[in-house]
mmCIF file of C-alpha atoms and ligand atoms in Angstrom:
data_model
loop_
_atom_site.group_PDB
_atom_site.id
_atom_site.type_symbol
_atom_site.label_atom_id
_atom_site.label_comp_id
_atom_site.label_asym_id
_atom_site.label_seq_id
_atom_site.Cartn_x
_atom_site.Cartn_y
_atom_site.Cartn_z
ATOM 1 C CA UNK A 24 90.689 86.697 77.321
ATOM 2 C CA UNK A 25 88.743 89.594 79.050
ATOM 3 C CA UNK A 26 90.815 92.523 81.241
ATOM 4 C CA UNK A 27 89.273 92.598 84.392
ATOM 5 C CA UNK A 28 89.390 94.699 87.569
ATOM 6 C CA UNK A 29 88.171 93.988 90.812
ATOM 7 C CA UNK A 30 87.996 96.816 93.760
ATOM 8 C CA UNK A 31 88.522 95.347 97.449
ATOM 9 C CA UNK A 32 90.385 92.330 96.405
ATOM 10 C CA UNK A 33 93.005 91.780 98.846
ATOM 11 C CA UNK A 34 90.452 89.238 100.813
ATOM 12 C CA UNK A 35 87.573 87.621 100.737
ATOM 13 C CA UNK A 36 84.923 87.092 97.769
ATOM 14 C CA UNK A 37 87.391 89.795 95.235
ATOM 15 C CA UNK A 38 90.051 87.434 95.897
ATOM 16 C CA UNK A 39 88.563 84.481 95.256
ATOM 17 C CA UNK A 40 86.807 85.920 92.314
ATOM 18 C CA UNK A 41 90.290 87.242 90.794
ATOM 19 C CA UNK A 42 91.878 83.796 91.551
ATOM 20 C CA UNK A 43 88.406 81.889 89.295
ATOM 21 C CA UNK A 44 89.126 84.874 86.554
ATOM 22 C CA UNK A 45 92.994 83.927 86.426
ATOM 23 C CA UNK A 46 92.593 80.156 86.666
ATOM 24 C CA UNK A 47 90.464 80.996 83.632
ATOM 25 C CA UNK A 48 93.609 82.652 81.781
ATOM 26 C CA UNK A 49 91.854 86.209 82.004
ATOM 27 C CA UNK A 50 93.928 89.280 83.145
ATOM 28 C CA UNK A 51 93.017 90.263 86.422
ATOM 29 C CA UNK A 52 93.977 93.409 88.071
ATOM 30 C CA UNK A 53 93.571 93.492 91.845
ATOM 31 C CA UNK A 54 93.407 96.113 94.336
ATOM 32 C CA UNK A 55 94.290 96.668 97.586
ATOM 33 C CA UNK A 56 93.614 100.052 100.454
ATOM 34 C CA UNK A 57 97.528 100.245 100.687
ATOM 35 C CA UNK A 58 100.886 98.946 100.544
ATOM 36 C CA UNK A 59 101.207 96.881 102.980
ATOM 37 C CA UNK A 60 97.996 94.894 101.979
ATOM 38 C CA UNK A 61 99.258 95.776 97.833
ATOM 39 C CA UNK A 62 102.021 92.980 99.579
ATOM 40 C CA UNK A 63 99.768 90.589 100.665
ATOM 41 C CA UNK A 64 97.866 90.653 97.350
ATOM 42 C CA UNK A 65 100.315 90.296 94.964
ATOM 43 C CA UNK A 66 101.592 87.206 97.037
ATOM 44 C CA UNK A 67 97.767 85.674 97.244
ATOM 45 C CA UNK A 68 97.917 85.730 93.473
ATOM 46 C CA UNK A 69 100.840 86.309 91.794
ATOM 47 C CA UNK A 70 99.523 85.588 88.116
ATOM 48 C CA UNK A 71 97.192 88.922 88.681
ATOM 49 C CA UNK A 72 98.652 92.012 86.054
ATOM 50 C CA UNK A 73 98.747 94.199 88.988
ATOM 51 C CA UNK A 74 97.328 95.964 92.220
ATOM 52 C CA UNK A 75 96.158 99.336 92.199
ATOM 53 C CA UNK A 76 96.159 101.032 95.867
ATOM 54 C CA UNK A 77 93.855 103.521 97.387
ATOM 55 C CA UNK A 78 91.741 103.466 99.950
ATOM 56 C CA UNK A 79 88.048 103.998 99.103
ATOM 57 C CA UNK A 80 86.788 105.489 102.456
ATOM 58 C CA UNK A 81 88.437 108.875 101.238
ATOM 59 C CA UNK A 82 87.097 110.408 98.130
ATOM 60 C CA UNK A 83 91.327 111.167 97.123
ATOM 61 C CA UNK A 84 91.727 107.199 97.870
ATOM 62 C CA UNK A 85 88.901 106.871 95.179
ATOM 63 C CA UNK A 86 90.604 109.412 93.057
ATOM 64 C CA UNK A 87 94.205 107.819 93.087
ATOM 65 C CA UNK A 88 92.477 104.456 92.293
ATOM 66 C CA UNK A 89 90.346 105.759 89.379
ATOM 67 C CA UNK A 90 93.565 107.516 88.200
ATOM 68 C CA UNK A 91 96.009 104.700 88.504
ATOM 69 C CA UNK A 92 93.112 102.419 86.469
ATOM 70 C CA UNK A 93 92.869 104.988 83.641
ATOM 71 C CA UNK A 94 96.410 104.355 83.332
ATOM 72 C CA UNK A 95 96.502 100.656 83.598
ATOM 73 C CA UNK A 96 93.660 99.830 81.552
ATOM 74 C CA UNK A 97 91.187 100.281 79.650
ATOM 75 C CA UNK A 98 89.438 96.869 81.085
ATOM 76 C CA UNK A 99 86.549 94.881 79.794
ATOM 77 C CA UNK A 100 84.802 94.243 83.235
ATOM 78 C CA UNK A 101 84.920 96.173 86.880
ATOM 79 C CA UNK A 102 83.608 94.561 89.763
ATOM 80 C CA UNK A 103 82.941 96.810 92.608
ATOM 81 C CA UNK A 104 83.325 94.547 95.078
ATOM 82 C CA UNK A 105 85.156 96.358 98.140
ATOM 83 C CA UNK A 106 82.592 96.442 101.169
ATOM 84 C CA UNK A 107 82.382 96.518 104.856
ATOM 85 C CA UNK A 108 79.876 95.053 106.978
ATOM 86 C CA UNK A 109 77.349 95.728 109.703
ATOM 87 C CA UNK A 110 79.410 94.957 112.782
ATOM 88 C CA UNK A 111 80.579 98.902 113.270
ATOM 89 C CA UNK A 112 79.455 99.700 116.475
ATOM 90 C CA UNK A 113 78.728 103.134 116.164
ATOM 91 C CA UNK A 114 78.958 105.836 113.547
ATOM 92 C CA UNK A 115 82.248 105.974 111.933
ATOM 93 C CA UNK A 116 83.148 109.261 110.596
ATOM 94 C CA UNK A 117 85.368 109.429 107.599
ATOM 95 C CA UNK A 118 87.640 112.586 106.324
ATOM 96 C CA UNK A 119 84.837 113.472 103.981
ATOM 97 C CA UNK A 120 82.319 113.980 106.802
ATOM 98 C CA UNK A 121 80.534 110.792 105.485
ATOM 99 C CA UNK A 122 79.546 107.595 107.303
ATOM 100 C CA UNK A 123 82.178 105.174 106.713
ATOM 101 C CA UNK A 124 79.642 102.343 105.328
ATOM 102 C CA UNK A 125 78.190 104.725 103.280
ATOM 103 C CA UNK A 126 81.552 106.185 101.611
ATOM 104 C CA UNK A 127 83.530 102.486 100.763
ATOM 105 C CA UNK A 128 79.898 100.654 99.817
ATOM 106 C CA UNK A 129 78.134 103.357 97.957
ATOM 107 C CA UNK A 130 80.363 106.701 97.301
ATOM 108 C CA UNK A 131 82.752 104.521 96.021
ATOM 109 C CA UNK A 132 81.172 102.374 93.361
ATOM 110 C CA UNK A 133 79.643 105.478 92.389
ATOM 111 C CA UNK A 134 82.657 107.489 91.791
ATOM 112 C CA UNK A 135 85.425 104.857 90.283
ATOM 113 C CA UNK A 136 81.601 104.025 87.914
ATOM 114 C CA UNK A 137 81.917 107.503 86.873
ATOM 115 C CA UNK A 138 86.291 108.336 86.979
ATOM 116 C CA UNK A 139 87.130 105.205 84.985
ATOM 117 C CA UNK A 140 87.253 104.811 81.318
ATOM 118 C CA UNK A 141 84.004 102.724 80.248
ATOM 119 C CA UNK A 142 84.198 99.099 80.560
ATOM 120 C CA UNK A 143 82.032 96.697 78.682
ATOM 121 C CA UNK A 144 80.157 95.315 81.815
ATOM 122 C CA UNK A 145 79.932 96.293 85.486
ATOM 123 C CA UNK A 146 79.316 94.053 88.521
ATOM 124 C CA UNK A 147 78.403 95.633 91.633
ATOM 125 C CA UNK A 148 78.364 92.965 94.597
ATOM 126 C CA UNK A 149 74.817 93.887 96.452
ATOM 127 C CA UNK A 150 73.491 91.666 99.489
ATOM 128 C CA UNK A 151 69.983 89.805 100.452
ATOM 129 C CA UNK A 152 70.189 91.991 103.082
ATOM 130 C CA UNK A 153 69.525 94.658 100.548
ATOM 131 C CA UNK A 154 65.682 93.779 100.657
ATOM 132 C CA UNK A 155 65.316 95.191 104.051
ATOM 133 C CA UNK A 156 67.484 98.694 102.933
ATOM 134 C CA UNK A 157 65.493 101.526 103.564
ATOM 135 C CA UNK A 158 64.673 103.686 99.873
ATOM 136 C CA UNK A 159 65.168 107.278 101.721
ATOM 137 C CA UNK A 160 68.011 109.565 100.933
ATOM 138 C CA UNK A 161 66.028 111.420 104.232
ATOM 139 C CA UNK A 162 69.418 110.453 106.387
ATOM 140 C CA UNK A 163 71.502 108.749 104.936
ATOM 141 C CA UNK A 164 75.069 109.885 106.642
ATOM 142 C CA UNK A 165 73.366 108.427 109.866
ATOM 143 C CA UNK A 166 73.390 112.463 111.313
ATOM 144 C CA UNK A 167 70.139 112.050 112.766
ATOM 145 C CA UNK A 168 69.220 108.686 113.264
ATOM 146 C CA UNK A 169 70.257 106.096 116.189
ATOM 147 C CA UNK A 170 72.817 104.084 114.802
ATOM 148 C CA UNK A 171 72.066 100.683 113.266
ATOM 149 C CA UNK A 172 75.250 98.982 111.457
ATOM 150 C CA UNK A 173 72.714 96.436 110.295
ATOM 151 C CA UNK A 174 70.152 98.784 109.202
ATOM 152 C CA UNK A 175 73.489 101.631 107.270
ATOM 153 C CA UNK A 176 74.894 98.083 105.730
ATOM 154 C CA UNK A 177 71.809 97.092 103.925
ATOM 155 C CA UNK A 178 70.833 100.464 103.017
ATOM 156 C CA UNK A 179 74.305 100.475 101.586
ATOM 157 C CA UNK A 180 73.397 97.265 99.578
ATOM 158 C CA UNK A 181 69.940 98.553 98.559
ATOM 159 C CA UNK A 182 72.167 101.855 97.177
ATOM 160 C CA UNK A 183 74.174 99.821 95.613
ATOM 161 C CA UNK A 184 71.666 97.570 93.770
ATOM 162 C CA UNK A 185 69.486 101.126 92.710
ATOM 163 C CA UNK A 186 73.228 102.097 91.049
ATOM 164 C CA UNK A 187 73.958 98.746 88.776
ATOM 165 C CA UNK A 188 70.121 99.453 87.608
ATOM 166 C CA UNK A 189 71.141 103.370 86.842
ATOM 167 C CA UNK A 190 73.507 102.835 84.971
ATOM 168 C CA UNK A 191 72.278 100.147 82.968
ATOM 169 C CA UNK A 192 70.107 102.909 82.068
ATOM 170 C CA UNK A 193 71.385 105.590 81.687
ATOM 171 C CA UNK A 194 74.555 103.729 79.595
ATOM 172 C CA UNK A 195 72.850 101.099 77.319
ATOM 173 C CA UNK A 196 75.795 100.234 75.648
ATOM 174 C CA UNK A 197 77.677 98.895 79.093
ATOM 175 C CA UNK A 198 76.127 95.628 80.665
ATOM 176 C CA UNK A 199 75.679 96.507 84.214
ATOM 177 C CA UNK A 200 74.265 94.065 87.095
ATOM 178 C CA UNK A 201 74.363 93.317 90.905
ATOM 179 C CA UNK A 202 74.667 90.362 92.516
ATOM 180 C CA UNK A 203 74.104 88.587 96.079
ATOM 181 C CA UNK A 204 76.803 86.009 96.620
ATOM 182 C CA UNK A 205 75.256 84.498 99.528
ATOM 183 C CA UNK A 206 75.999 84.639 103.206
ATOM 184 C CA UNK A 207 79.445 83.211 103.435
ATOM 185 C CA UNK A 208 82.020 82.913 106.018
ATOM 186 C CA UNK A 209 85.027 85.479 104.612
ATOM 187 C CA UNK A 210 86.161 87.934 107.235
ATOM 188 C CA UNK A 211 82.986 89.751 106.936
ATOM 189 C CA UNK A 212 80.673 87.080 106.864
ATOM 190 C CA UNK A 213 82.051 85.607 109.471
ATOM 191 C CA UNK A 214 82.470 82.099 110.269
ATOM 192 C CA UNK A 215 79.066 80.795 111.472
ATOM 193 C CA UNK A 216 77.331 82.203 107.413
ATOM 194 C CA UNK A 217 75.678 79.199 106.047
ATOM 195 C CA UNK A 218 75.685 79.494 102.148
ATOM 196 C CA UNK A 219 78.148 77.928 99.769
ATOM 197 C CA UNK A 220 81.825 79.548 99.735
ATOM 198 C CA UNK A 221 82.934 77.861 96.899
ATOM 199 C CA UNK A 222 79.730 79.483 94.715
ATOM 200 C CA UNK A 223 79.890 82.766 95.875
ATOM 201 C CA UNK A 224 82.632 84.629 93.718
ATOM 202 C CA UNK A 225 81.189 82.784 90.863
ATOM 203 C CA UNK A 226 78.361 85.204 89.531
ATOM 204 C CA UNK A 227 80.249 88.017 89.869
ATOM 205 C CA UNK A 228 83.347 86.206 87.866
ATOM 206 C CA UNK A 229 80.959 84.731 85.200
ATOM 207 C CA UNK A 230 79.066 88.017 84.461
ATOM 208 C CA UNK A 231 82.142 90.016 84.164
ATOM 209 C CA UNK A 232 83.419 87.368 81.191
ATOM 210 C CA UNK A 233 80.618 84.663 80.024
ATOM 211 C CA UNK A 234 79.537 85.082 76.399
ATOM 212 C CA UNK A 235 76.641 82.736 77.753
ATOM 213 C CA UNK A 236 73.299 84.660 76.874
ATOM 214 C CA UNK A 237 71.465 84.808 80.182
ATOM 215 C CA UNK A 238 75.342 86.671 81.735
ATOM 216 C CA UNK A 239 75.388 89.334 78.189
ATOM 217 C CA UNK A 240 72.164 91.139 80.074
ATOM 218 C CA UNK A 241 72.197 94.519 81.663
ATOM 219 C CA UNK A 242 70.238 95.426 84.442
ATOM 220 C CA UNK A 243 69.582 92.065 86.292
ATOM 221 C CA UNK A 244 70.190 90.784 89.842
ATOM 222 C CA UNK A 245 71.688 87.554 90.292
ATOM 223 C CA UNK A 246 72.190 85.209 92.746
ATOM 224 C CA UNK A 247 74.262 81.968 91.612
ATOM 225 C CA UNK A 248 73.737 82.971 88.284
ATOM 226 C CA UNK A 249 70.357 82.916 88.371
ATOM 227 C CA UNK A 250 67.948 85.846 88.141
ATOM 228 C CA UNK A 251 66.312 86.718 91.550
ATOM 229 C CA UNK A 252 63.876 89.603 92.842
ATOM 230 C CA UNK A 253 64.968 93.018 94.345
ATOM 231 C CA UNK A 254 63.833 95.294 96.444
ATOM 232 C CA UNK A 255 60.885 97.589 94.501
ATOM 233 C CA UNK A 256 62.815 100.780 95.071
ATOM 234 C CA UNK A 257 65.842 99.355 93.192
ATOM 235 C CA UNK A 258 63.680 99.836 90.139
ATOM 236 C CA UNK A 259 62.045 103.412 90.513
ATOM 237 C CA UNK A 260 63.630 105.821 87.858
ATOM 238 C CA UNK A 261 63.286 108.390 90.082
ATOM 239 C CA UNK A 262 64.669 106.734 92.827
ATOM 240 C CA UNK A 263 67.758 105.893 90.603
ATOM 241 C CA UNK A 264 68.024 109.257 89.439
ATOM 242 C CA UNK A 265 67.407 111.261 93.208
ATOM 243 C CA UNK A 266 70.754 108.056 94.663
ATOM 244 C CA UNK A 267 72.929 109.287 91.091
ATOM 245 C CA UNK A 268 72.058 113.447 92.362
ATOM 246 C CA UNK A 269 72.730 113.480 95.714
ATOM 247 C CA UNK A 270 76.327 110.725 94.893
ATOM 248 C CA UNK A 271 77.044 113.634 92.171
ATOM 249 C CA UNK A 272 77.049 116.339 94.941
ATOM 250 C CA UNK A 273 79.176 114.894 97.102
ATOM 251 C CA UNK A 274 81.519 113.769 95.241
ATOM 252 C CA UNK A 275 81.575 116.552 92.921
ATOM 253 C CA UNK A 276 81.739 114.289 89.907
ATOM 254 C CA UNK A 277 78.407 113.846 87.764
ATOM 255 C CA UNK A 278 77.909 110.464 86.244
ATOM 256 C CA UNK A 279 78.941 110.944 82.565
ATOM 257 C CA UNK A 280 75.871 110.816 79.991
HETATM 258 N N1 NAP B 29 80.582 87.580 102.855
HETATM 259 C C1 NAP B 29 79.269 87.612 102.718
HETATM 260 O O1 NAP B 29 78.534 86.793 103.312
HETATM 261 C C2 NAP B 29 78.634 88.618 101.822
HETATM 262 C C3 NAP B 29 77.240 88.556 101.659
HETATM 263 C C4 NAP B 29 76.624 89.485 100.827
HETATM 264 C C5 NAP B 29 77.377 90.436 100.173
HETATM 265 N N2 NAP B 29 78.720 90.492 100.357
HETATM 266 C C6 NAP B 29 79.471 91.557 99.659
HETATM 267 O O2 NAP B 29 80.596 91.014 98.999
HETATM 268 C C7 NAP B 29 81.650 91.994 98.954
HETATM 269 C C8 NAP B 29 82.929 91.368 99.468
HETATM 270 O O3 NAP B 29 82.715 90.959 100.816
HETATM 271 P P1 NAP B 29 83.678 89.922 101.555
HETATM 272 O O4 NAP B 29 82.802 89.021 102.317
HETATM 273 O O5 NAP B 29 84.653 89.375 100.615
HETATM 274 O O6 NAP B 29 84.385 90.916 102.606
HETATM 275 P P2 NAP B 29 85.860 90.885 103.220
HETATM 276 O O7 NAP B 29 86.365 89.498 103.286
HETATM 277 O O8 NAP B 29 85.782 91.701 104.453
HETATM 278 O O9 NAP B 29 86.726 91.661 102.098
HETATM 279 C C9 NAP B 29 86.428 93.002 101.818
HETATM 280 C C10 NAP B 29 87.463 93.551 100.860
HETATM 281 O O10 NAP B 29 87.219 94.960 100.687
HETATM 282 C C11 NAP B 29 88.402 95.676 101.035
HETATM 283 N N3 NAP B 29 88.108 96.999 101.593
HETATM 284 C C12 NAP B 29 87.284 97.284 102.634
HETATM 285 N N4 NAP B 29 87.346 98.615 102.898
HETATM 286 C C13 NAP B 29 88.213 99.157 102.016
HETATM 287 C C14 NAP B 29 88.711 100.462 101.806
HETATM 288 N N5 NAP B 29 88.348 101.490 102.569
HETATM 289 N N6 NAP B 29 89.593 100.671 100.811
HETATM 290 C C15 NAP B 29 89.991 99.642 100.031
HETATM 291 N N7 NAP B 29 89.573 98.378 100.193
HETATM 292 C C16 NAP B 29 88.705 98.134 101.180
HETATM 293 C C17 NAP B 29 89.086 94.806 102.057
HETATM 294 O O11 NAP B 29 90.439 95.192 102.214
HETATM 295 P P3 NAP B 29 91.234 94.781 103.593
HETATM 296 O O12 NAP B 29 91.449 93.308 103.472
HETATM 297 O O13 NAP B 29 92.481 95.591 103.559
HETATM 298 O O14 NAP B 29 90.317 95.160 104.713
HETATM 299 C C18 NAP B 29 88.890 93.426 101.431
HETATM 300 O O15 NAP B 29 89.788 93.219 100.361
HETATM 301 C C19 NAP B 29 81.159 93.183 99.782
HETATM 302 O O16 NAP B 29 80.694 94.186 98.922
HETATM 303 C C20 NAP B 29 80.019 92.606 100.598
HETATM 304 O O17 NAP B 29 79.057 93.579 100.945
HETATM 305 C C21 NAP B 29 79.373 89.606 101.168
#
């Protein structure tokens, strides 16, 4: 039995992962951006150990959730899975002075990956659409540029990708990989995405737990448990390292050696 957590789970693919981990007899903490949706979770799977609340498009909402996991766990397995998509019409400023995509799909990982106590593996979701992100940290609060949801969202995935690779090396002793579920009709997807719902939480769910060989790797990219290509740029050292920086000076919070 593995202790697992899994950010953004009030909906969608972290549900549905949580309810796989549970049916499997695992512990499964959920969380949700606040109380009213902590409700809703804890009544979409009432087996989980608990819900942590916070909402990640604030760096305090990433605090109180990093905090209220140090308390609850420590856990085997994170998933940071909470997301939005590319529908925002415009730029969305948060609090922080931060584009909202860019806070809850990249700040976020970042931060709870460096506030929480160690787990054995990390699973950050990533996106096919992460193959057409842009590798620049020129803009990437969308000050400058025209905005493009589509363009910010899979920048946001390519970020996120470059970050499951940094840590798997800079922390060799953590198994750390990203994953494309597939284009699937949740709320984000929407209801015309073709791929198979009832695969899509499964990667995430299996390399958070398997003892299987080919899910006890670090650094891969998977897509129905099998290993697929990235985006160059998700590979670069110094890429990696420039993405860690510049998430280390916003947040104020270096990733721990
Ligand atoms: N669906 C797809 O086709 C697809 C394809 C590729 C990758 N992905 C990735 O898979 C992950 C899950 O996507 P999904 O399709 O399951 O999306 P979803 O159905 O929209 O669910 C997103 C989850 O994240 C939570 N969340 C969003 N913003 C938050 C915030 N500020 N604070 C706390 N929680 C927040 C949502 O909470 P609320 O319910 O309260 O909003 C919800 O639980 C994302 O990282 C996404 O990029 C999805």
């Amino acid at each position: 039995m593995s202790r697992v957590f899994i950010t953004g789970s009030s909906d969608g693919l972290g549900l549905m992962a949580g309810q796989l981990l549970a049916a499997e007899g695992h512990s499964v903490t959920l969380h949700a951006r606040n109380d009213s949706r902590a409700g809703d979770t804890r009544a979409a799977l009432p087996q989980a150990d608990g819900v942590l609340v916070g909402d990640l498009s604030s760096l305090a909402g990433m605090r109180q959730v990093a905090e209220q996991a140090n308390a609850a766990g420590p856990y085997d397995a994170v998933i940071h899975n909470a997301g939005i998509g590319y529908r925002e019409p415009r730029r969305i400023g948060t609090e922080d002075g931060l584009a909202h995509v860019f806070e809850v799909n990249v700040l976020a990982p970042y931060l709870l990956t460096a506030l929480i106590e160690r787990p054995g593996r990390l699973v950050y979701l990533s996106s096919g659409m992460h193959r057409g992100g842009n590798a620049s940290l020129d803009d990437p609060q969308w000050e400058r540029r025209r905005w493009d949801g589509a363009q910010a969202y899979s920048d946001s995935k390519l970020f996120d990708t470059v970050l499951a690779f940094a840590v798997a090396r800079r922390w060799p002793d953590v198994l750390s990989n990203a994953v494309e579920p597939g284009w699937v009709p949740t709320r984000m997807g929407g209801p015309g995405a073709p791929d198979d719902m009832s695969l899509a939480p499964v990667t995430q769910a299996w390399l958070a737990v398997s003892s299987d060989p080919a899910a006890t790797v670090s650094g891969g990219y998977f897509y129905h448990q099998q290993p697929r290509t990235t985006h160059p740029a998700a590979r670069d050292a110094v890429f990696q390292d420039a993405l860690l920086g510049y998430c280390t000076r916003l947040s104020g919070t270096e990733l721990p050696r």
